Short mmCIF file of N, CA and C in Angstrom, two decimals:
data_model
loop_
_atom_site.label_atom_id
_atom_site.label_comp_id
_atom_site.label_asym_id
_atom_site.label_seq_id
_atom_site.Cartn_x
_atom_site.Cartn_y
_atom_site.Cartn_z
N ASN A 1 77.77 91.25 70.17
CA ASN A 1 77.85 89.88 70.63
C ASN A 1 77.15 89.74 71.98
N GLN A 2 77.18 88.56 72.54
CA GLN A 2 76.47 88.28 73.78
C GLN A 2 77.29 88.56 75.04
N PHE A 3 78.52 89.00 74.89
CA PHE A 3 79.39 89.28 76.04
C PHE A 3 78.92 90.55 76.73
N ASN A 4 78.58 90.45 78.00
CA ASN A 4 78.10 91.61 78.76
C ASN A 4 79.28 92.29 79.45
N ARG A 5 79.66 93.44 78.94
CA ARG A 5 80.83 94.14 79.47
C ARG A 5 80.61 94.67 80.88
N ALA A 6 79.40 94.94 81.27
CA ALA A 6 79.11 95.46 82.61
C ALA A 6 79.27 94.38 83.69
N THR A 7 78.92 93.15 83.35
CA THR A 7 78.94 92.10 84.37
C THR A 7 80.09 91.12 84.22
N SER A 8 80.69 91.04 83.04
CA SER A 8 81.69 90.01 82.79
C SER A 8 83.09 90.52 82.50
N ALA A 9 83.22 91.73 81.98
CA ALA A 9 84.53 92.25 81.62
C ALA A 9 85.30 92.64 82.88
N LEU A 10 86.40 91.98 83.11
CA LEU A 10 87.25 92.30 84.26
C LEU A 10 88.30 93.31 83.85
N ARG A 11 88.38 94.39 84.62
CA ARG A 11 89.35 95.45 84.35
C ARG A 11 89.91 95.97 85.66
N GLN A 12 91.11 96.48 85.60
CA GLN A 12 91.68 97.13 86.78
C GLN A 12 91.03 98.51 86.90
N PRO A 13 90.41 98.80 88.03
CA PRO A 13 89.70 100.07 88.17
C PRO A 13 90.59 101.27 88.47
N GLY A 14 91.85 101.04 88.79
CA GLY A 14 92.74 102.16 89.09
C GLY A 14 92.21 103.01 90.23
N SER A 15 92.27 104.30 90.05
CA SER A 15 91.93 105.25 91.12
C SER A 15 90.47 105.22 91.54
N LEU A 16 89.63 104.54 90.82
CA LEU A 16 88.22 104.45 91.22
C LEU A 16 88.03 103.77 92.57
N VAL A 17 89.03 103.00 93.02
CA VAL A 17 88.89 102.34 94.32
C VAL A 17 89.46 103.16 95.48
N LYS A 18 90.17 104.24 95.18
CA LYS A 18 90.76 105.05 96.25
C LYS A 18 89.75 105.54 97.28
N PRO A 19 88.55 105.94 96.89
CA PRO A 19 87.60 106.42 97.91
C PRO A 19 87.32 105.41 99.02
N PHE A 20 87.51 104.13 98.77
CA PHE A 20 87.26 103.14 99.81
C PHE A 20 88.37 103.12 100.86
N THR A 21 89.59 103.49 100.46
CA THR A 21 90.66 103.66 101.43
C THR A 21 90.38 104.92 102.27
N TYR A 22 89.96 105.99 101.62
CA TYR A 22 89.66 107.22 102.33
C TYR A 22 88.44 107.05 103.23
N LEU A 23 87.45 106.30 102.78
CA LEU A 23 86.29 106.01 103.63
C LEU A 23 86.73 105.24 104.86
N THR A 24 87.65 104.31 104.71
CA THR A 24 88.18 103.57 105.85
C THR A 24 88.87 104.52 106.82
N ALA A 25 89.65 105.45 106.28
CA ALA A 25 90.33 106.43 107.14
C ALA A 25 89.32 107.30 107.88
N LEU A 26 88.31 107.79 107.19
CA LEU A 26 87.28 108.61 107.84
C LEU A 26 86.56 107.83 108.92
N ASN A 27 86.31 106.57 108.64
CA ASN A 27 85.61 105.72 109.60
C ASN A 27 86.48 105.38 110.81
N ASN A 28 87.78 105.65 110.70
CA ASN A 28 88.70 105.40 111.80
C ASN A 28 89.20 106.70 112.44
N GLY A 29 88.43 107.75 112.32
CA GLY A 29 88.71 108.98 113.04
C GLY A 29 89.44 110.08 112.30
N TYR A 30 89.93 109.82 111.10
CA TYR A 30 90.57 110.87 110.32
C TYR A 30 89.50 111.83 109.82
N GLN A 31 89.87 113.08 109.60
CA GLN A 31 88.96 114.10 109.11
C GLN A 31 89.41 114.57 107.73
N PRO A 32 88.49 115.13 106.92
CA PRO A 32 88.88 115.60 105.58
C PRO A 32 90.02 116.63 105.60
N ASN A 33 90.14 117.40 106.67
CA ASN A 33 91.19 118.41 106.74
C ASN A 33 92.47 117.90 107.41
N PHE A 34 92.53 116.60 107.68
CA PHE A 34 93.74 116.01 108.26
C PHE A 34 94.91 116.22 107.30
N VAL A 35 96.04 116.67 107.82
CA VAL A 35 97.21 116.95 106.98
C VAL A 35 98.10 115.70 106.95
N ILE A 36 98.50 115.34 105.74
CA ILE A 36 99.28 114.12 105.52
C ILE A 36 100.36 114.42 104.49
N GLU A 37 101.42 113.65 104.56
CA GLU A 37 102.59 113.88 103.71
C GLU A 37 102.43 113.22 102.33
N ASP A 38 102.64 114.02 101.30
CA ASP A 38 102.70 113.52 99.93
C ASP A 38 104.16 113.54 99.49
N THR A 39 104.87 112.51 99.88
CA THR A 39 106.28 112.37 99.54
C THR A 39 106.54 110.91 99.19
N PRO A 40 107.62 110.64 98.49
CA PRO A 40 107.93 109.24 98.15
C PRO A 40 108.05 108.38 99.41
N LEU A 41 107.66 107.13 99.28
CA LEU A 41 107.77 106.18 100.38
C LEU A 41 108.04 104.79 99.84
N GLU A 42 108.48 103.92 100.74
CA GLU A 42 108.74 102.53 100.39
C GLU A 42 107.99 101.64 101.37
N LEU A 43 107.41 100.58 100.86
CA LEU A 43 106.76 99.57 101.69
C LEU A 43 107.24 98.20 101.23
N GLU A 44 107.26 97.29 102.18
CA GLU A 44 107.54 95.91 101.80
C GLU A 44 106.22 95.28 101.39
N SER A 45 106.23 94.62 100.27
CA SER A 45 105.03 93.97 99.75
C SER A 45 105.43 92.62 99.18
N ASN A 46 104.98 91.55 99.83
CA ASN A 46 105.31 90.19 99.40
C ASN A 46 106.82 89.97 99.28
N GLY A 47 107.55 90.49 100.26
CA GLY A 47 108.98 90.27 100.30
C GLY A 47 109.79 91.17 99.38
N LYS A 48 109.13 92.09 98.69
CA LYS A 48 109.82 93.01 97.79
C LYS A 48 109.57 94.44 98.25
N ILE A 49 110.47 95.33 97.88
CA ILE A 49 110.30 96.75 98.19
C ILE A 49 109.40 97.35 97.11
N TRP A 50 108.36 98.03 97.56
CA TRP A 50 107.38 98.67 96.67
C TRP A 50 107.54 100.17 96.82
N ARG A 51 107.73 100.87 95.72
CA ARG A 51 107.91 102.32 95.72
C ARG A 51 106.83 102.98 94.86
N PRO A 52 105.62 103.06 95.38
CA PRO A 52 104.55 103.69 94.59
C PRO A 52 104.82 105.18 94.41
N ALA A 53 104.38 105.71 93.30
CA ALA A 53 104.58 107.14 93.01
C ALA A 53 103.28 107.72 92.45
N ASN A 54 103.18 109.02 92.49
CA ASN A 54 102.03 109.69 91.89
C ASN A 54 102.13 109.57 90.37
N PHE A 55 101.03 109.76 89.70
CA PHE A 55 100.95 109.61 88.25
C PHE A 55 102.04 110.41 87.53
N ASP A 56 102.24 111.66 87.97
CA ASP A 56 103.22 112.52 87.30
C ASP A 56 104.59 112.49 87.96
N ARG A 57 104.78 111.55 88.89
CA ARG A 57 106.05 111.35 89.60
C ARG A 57 106.44 112.53 90.50
N SER A 58 105.50 113.45 90.76
CA SER A 58 105.80 114.60 91.60
C SER A 58 105.37 114.36 93.04
N SER A 59 105.83 115.22 93.93
CA SER A 59 105.40 115.23 95.33
C SER A 59 105.13 116.67 95.71
N ILE A 60 104.11 116.87 96.52
CA ILE A 60 103.72 118.23 96.88
C ILE A 60 104.23 118.60 98.27
N GLY A 61 104.37 117.63 99.13
CA GLY A 61 104.72 117.91 100.52
C GLY A 61 103.54 117.56 101.40
N TYR A 62 103.05 118.52 102.15
CA TYR A 62 101.91 118.27 103.04
C TYR A 62 100.62 118.73 102.39
N VAL A 63 99.62 117.86 102.44
CA VAL A 63 98.30 118.13 101.85
C VAL A 63 97.23 117.62 102.80
N THR A 64 96.00 118.04 102.58
CA THR A 64 94.89 117.49 103.35
C THR A 64 94.39 116.22 102.68
N LEU A 65 93.66 115.42 103.43
CA LEU A 65 93.05 114.22 102.83
C LEU A 65 92.15 114.63 101.67
N ARG A 66 91.40 115.72 101.87
CA ARG A 66 90.51 116.18 100.80
C ARG A 66 91.28 116.45 99.53
N TYR A 67 92.36 117.21 99.62
CA TYR A 67 93.18 117.54 98.45
C TYR A 67 93.75 116.27 97.82
N ALA A 68 94.22 115.36 98.66
CA ALA A 68 94.83 114.12 98.16
C ALA A 68 93.85 113.29 97.35
N LEU A 69 92.61 113.19 97.83
CA LEU A 69 91.61 112.43 97.07
C LEU A 69 91.22 113.18 95.80
N GLU A 70 91.01 114.49 95.93
CA GLU A 70 90.63 115.29 94.76
C GLU A 70 91.66 115.18 93.63
N HIS A 71 92.94 115.03 94.00
CA HIS A 71 94.00 114.99 93.00
C HIS A 71 94.59 113.58 92.83
N SER A 72 93.92 112.61 93.41
CA SER A 72 94.25 111.20 93.21
C SER A 72 95.72 110.88 93.49
N LEU A 73 96.21 111.32 94.65
CA LEU A 73 97.62 111.14 94.98
C LEU A 73 97.87 109.72 95.49
N ASN A 74 98.64 108.96 94.74
CA ASN A 74 98.95 107.58 95.09
C ASN A 74 99.72 107.47 96.39
N THR A 75 100.72 108.35 96.58
CA THR A 75 101.56 108.22 97.76
C THR A 75 100.77 108.44 99.05
N VAL A 76 99.80 109.33 99.03
CA VAL A 76 98.97 109.55 100.22
C VAL A 76 98.09 108.33 100.47
N THR A 77 97.52 107.77 99.41
CA THR A 77 96.68 106.59 99.56
C THR A 77 97.48 105.44 100.16
N VAL A 78 98.71 105.26 99.70
CA VAL A 78 99.56 104.18 100.22
C VAL A 78 100.00 104.49 101.66
N ARG A 79 100.23 105.75 101.96
CA ARG A 79 100.58 106.13 103.34
C ARG A 79 99.41 105.78 104.27
N LEU A 80 98.18 106.05 103.83
CA LEU A 80 97.00 105.65 104.63
C LEU A 80 96.97 104.13 104.81
N LEU A 81 97.28 103.41 103.75
CA LEU A 81 97.35 101.95 103.84
C LEU A 81 98.34 101.54 104.93
N SER A 82 99.50 102.17 104.96
CA SER A 82 100.52 101.78 105.94
C SER A 82 100.07 102.09 107.36
N TRP A 83 99.27 103.12 107.54
CA TRP A 83 98.80 103.49 108.88
C TRP A 83 97.59 102.67 109.31
N LEU A 84 96.66 102.46 108.38
CA LEU A 84 95.41 101.76 108.71
C LEU A 84 95.57 100.24 108.70
N GLY A 85 96.42 99.74 107.82
CA GLY A 85 96.57 98.31 107.63
C GLY A 85 95.66 97.82 106.53
N LEU A 86 96.14 96.86 105.79
CA LEU A 86 95.41 96.32 104.65
C LEU A 86 94.09 95.69 105.07
N GLU A 87 94.06 95.02 106.21
CA GLU A 87 92.83 94.32 106.64
C GLU A 87 91.64 95.26 106.79
N LYS A 88 91.85 96.43 107.38
CA LYS A 88 90.75 97.38 107.56
C LYS A 88 90.21 97.87 106.21
N ILE A 89 91.12 98.14 105.30
CA ILE A 89 90.70 98.61 103.98
C ILE A 89 89.99 97.49 103.23
N LEU A 90 90.51 96.27 103.32
CA LEU A 90 89.84 95.13 102.68
C LEU A 90 88.45 94.90 103.25
N THR A 91 88.28 95.12 104.54
CA THR A 91 86.95 94.98 105.15
C THR A 91 85.97 95.94 104.51
N THR A 92 86.39 97.19 104.34
CA THR A 92 85.52 98.17 103.67
C THR A 92 85.22 97.74 102.25
N MET A 93 86.23 97.31 101.52
CA MET A 93 86.03 96.87 100.13
C MET A 93 85.11 95.65 100.06
N LYS A 94 85.24 94.75 101.02
CA LYS A 94 84.36 93.57 101.06
C LYS A 94 82.93 93.98 101.38
N ASP A 95 82.77 94.88 102.35
CA ASP A 95 81.42 95.33 102.72
C ASP A 95 80.70 95.98 101.55
N PHE A 96 81.44 96.70 100.72
CA PHE A 96 80.85 97.36 99.56
C PHE A 96 80.94 96.50 98.30
N ALA A 97 81.47 95.29 98.44
CA ALA A 97 81.55 94.31 97.35
C ALA A 97 82.26 94.86 96.11
N VAL A 98 83.35 95.59 96.34
CA VAL A 98 84.12 96.14 95.23
C VAL A 98 84.74 95.03 94.39
N TYR A 99 85.22 93.99 95.05
CA TYR A 99 85.84 92.86 94.36
C TYR A 99 85.10 91.59 94.74
N GLU A 100 85.09 90.63 93.82
CA GLU A 100 84.47 89.35 94.14
C GLU A 100 85.30 88.60 95.18
N LYS A 101 86.59 88.49 94.93
CA LYS A 101 87.50 87.82 95.86
C LYS A 101 88.76 88.66 95.97
N PRO A 102 88.78 89.64 96.88
CA PRO A 102 89.95 90.52 96.98
C PRO A 102 91.21 89.76 97.39
N ILE A 103 92.28 90.08 96.73
CA ILE A 103 93.58 89.47 97.03
C ILE A 103 94.31 90.37 98.02
N LYS A 104 94.92 89.77 99.03
CA LYS A 104 95.64 90.54 100.04
C LYS A 104 96.97 91.01 99.49
N GLU A 105 96.91 92.08 98.73
CA GLU A 105 98.08 92.66 98.09
C GLU A 105 97.95 94.18 98.23
N ASN A 106 99.01 94.84 98.68
CA ASN A 106 98.96 96.28 98.93
C ASN A 106 98.50 97.10 97.73
N SER A 107 98.86 96.68 96.53
CA SER A 107 98.52 97.46 95.34
C SER A 107 97.02 97.50 95.06
N ILE A 108 96.24 96.74 95.81
CA ILE A 108 94.79 96.76 95.64
C ILE A 108 94.22 98.16 95.92
N VAL A 109 94.88 98.93 96.81
CA VAL A 109 94.38 100.27 97.14
C VAL A 109 94.55 101.25 95.99
N LEU A 110 95.39 100.89 95.02
CA LEU A 110 95.57 101.72 93.82
C LEU A 110 94.83 101.14 92.62
N GLY A 111 94.01 100.12 92.87
CA GLY A 111 93.17 99.56 91.83
C GLY A 111 93.86 98.58 90.91
N ALA A 112 94.85 97.86 91.42
CA ALA A 112 95.61 96.93 90.58
C ALA A 112 94.95 95.56 90.42
N GLN A 113 93.85 95.32 91.13
CA GLN A 113 93.14 94.05 90.98
C GLN A 113 91.92 94.26 90.09
N GLU A 114 91.54 93.24 89.37
CA GLU A 114 90.43 93.36 88.43
C GLU A 114 89.07 93.21 89.09
N THR A 115 88.10 93.96 88.56
CA THR A 115 86.71 93.88 88.99
C THR A 115 85.83 94.25 87.80
N THR A 116 84.53 94.23 88.01
CA THR A 116 83.60 94.56 86.92
C THR A 116 83.00 95.95 87.12
N LEU A 117 82.50 96.49 86.05
CA LEU A 117 81.82 97.79 86.09
C LEU A 117 80.61 97.71 87.02
N LEU A 118 79.85 96.63 86.96
CA LEU A 118 78.66 96.50 87.79
C LEU A 118 79.02 96.53 89.28
N ARG A 119 80.11 95.89 89.67
CA ARG A 119 80.53 95.92 91.08
C ARG A 119 80.89 97.34 91.52
N LEU A 120 81.59 98.08 90.68
CA LEU A 120 81.97 99.44 91.03
C LEU A 120 80.75 100.36 91.13
N VAL A 121 79.86 100.25 90.17
CA VAL A 121 78.64 101.07 90.20
C VAL A 121 77.81 100.74 91.43
N THR A 122 77.71 99.48 91.76
CA THR A 122 76.96 99.06 92.95
C THR A 122 77.61 99.61 94.22
N ALA A 123 78.94 99.54 94.31
CA ALA A 123 79.65 100.05 95.49
C ALA A 123 79.44 101.54 95.66
N TYR A 124 79.58 102.30 94.58
CA TYR A 124 79.37 103.75 94.65
C TYR A 124 77.91 104.07 94.96
N SER A 125 76.99 103.28 94.44
CA SER A 125 75.57 103.50 94.72
C SER A 125 75.28 103.34 96.21
N GLN A 126 75.97 102.41 96.84
CA GLN A 126 75.78 102.19 98.27
C GLN A 126 76.32 103.36 99.09
N ILE A 127 77.39 104.00 98.62
CA ILE A 127 77.89 105.21 99.28
C ILE A 127 76.82 106.29 99.17
N ALA A 128 76.29 106.49 97.97
CA ALA A 128 75.27 107.51 97.75
C ALA A 128 73.98 107.21 98.49
N ASN A 129 73.72 105.95 98.74
CA ASN A 129 72.47 105.49 99.34
C ASN A 129 72.56 105.37 100.86
N GLY A 130 73.51 106.05 101.46
CA GLY A 130 73.60 106.05 102.92
C GLY A 130 74.08 104.74 103.51
N GLY A 131 74.77 103.93 102.71
CA GLY A 131 75.30 102.68 103.22
C GLY A 131 74.34 101.51 103.15
N PHE A 132 73.16 101.72 102.57
CA PHE A 132 72.22 100.61 102.42
C PHE A 132 72.63 99.77 101.22
N LYS A 133 72.64 98.47 101.43
CA LYS A 133 73.02 97.55 100.36
C LYS A 133 71.94 97.57 99.28
N ILE A 134 72.39 97.47 98.05
CA ILE A 134 71.46 97.41 96.93
C ILE A 134 71.78 96.17 96.11
N THR A 135 70.79 95.71 95.40
CA THR A 135 70.98 94.56 94.53
C THR A 135 70.51 94.94 93.13
N PRO A 136 71.45 95.16 92.21
CA PRO A 136 71.03 95.47 90.84
C PRO A 136 70.62 94.20 90.11
N SER A 137 69.61 94.28 89.32
CA SER A 137 69.16 93.16 88.50
C SER A 137 69.22 93.61 87.05
N MET A 138 69.91 92.87 86.24
CA MET A 138 70.08 93.25 84.84
C MET A 138 69.00 92.61 83.97
N PHE A 139 68.38 93.42 83.17
CA PHE A 139 67.46 92.95 82.16
C PHE A 139 68.03 93.37 80.81
N LYS A 140 67.37 93.00 79.76
CA LYS A 140 67.94 93.26 78.44
C LYS A 140 68.22 94.74 78.19
N LYS A 141 67.31 95.63 78.54
CA LYS A 141 67.51 97.05 78.27
C LYS A 141 67.36 97.93 79.51
N THR A 142 67.10 97.36 80.66
CA THR A 142 66.85 98.15 81.86
C THR A 142 67.56 97.53 83.04
N VAL A 143 68.01 98.37 83.95
CA VAL A 143 68.57 97.90 85.21
C VAL A 143 67.58 98.26 86.31
N VAL A 144 67.18 97.28 87.09
CA VAL A 144 66.28 97.50 88.21
C VAL A 144 67.10 97.34 89.48
N ILE A 145 67.02 98.34 90.35
CA ILE A 145 67.78 98.30 91.59
C ILE A 145 66.80 98.22 92.76
N THR A 146 67.03 97.25 93.61
CA THR A 146 66.21 97.14 94.81
C THR A 146 67.09 97.41 96.01
N GLN A 147 66.52 98.16 96.96
CA GLN A 147 67.27 98.49 98.18
C GLN A 147 66.93 97.48 99.26
N SER A 148 67.95 97.02 99.91
CA SER A 148 67.78 96.13 101.04
C SER A 148 67.56 96.96 102.29
N GLU A 149 66.95 96.38 103.28
CA GLU A 149 66.83 97.04 104.57
C GLU A 149 68.13 96.93 105.36
N GLU A 150 69.04 96.11 104.84
CA GLU A 150 70.31 95.88 105.52
C GLU A 150 71.30 97.01 105.19
N ARG A 151 71.84 97.61 106.23
CA ARG A 151 72.81 98.68 106.07
C ARG A 151 74.20 98.11 106.37
N ILE A 152 75.21 98.62 105.66
CA ILE A 152 76.58 98.20 105.91
C ILE A 152 76.96 98.67 107.30
N GLN A 153 77.24 97.73 108.19
CA GLN A 153 77.44 98.04 109.60
C GLN A 153 78.83 98.57 109.92
N SER A 154 79.81 98.30 109.10
CA SER A 154 81.18 98.67 109.44
C SER A 154 81.50 100.14 109.21
N VAL A 155 80.60 100.87 108.55
CA VAL A 155 80.84 102.27 108.22
C VAL A 155 79.70 103.11 108.80
N ASP A 156 80.08 104.17 109.53
CA ASP A 156 79.03 105.00 110.13
C ASP A 156 78.55 106.08 109.17
N GLU A 157 77.39 106.65 109.46
CA GLU A 157 76.76 107.63 108.58
C GLU A 157 77.62 108.88 108.41
N THR A 158 78.30 109.31 109.47
CA THR A 158 79.15 110.49 109.37
C THR A 158 80.27 110.28 108.35
N SER A 159 80.87 109.11 108.37
CA SER A 159 81.94 108.79 107.41
C SER A 159 81.39 108.79 105.98
N LEU A 160 80.19 108.27 105.80
CA LEU A 160 79.57 108.26 104.47
C LEU A 160 79.28 109.68 104.00
N GLU A 161 78.80 110.55 104.88
CA GLU A 161 78.56 111.94 104.52
C GLU A 161 79.86 112.62 104.13
N GLN A 162 80.93 112.35 104.87
CA GLN A 162 82.22 112.96 104.57
C GLN A 162 82.77 112.48 103.24
N ILE A 163 82.66 111.19 102.93
CA ILE A 163 83.21 110.71 101.66
C ILE A 163 82.39 111.26 100.50
N ARG A 164 81.08 111.43 100.68
CA ARG A 164 80.27 112.04 99.62
C ARG A 164 80.72 113.48 99.39
N TYR A 165 81.02 114.20 100.47
CA TYR A 165 81.54 115.57 100.36
C TYR A 165 82.87 115.58 99.62
N LEU A 166 83.77 114.67 99.97
CA LEU A 166 85.06 114.60 99.31
C LEU A 166 84.93 114.27 97.83
N LEU A 167 84.01 113.38 97.50
CA LEU A 167 83.83 113.01 96.10
C LEU A 167 83.25 114.16 95.28
N GLN A 168 82.47 115.03 95.89
CA GLN A 168 82.00 116.23 95.19
C GLN A 168 83.19 117.10 94.81
N GLY A 169 84.17 117.19 95.73
CA GLY A 169 85.37 117.96 95.45
C GLY A 169 86.19 117.39 94.31
N VAL A 170 86.17 116.06 94.15
CA VAL A 170 86.88 115.44 93.03
C VAL A 170 86.34 115.98 91.72
N VAL A 171 85.02 116.11 91.62
CA VAL A 171 84.39 116.61 90.40
C VAL A 171 84.61 118.11 90.25
N GLN A 172 84.50 118.86 91.34
CA GLN A 172 84.59 120.31 91.27
C GLN A 172 86.02 120.85 91.11
N ARG A 173 86.98 120.24 91.80
CA ARG A 173 88.33 120.79 91.83
C ARG A 173 89.42 119.82 91.42
N GLY A 174 89.10 118.55 91.33
CA GLY A 174 90.15 117.55 91.17
C GLY A 174 90.27 116.99 89.79
N THR A 175 90.65 115.71 89.78
CA THR A 175 90.92 115.03 88.51
C THR A 175 89.66 114.53 87.85
#
């Protein structure tokens, strides 16, 4: 049919958005070897108590940021949210255009808001591209990507290098 799943299908990306929280942390002085607690926690979210848990409901104790991203630990991601604040993470997500209109809801860091495949691919491409904005153009059978001279200003090159390093670990050792 004529429905374009890459540009029109809205889906919750889940853990695919976690690297943007970690990128925000790196950009705010955290290091990949920073030790953080992977234990249950509670946050208030829209007047309700939110108790996020890891996929398997387990807790490890203390882990590094690198390990937490490699193993997609929800509690560590939410702990970073509580320390950094939602606004900083949303700024990173807006700069990389992860969502068309991000909703100010804590669960966004765990991928609970819908986005398109094209937005996610574009956001990851910008990480790989040193923070330079790209504009994908869809044709019937080919995708043409043009690089802008405009670089995302809110994220420094060191943070981008570190998140690329962490993402390699996700493939090599993680989930």
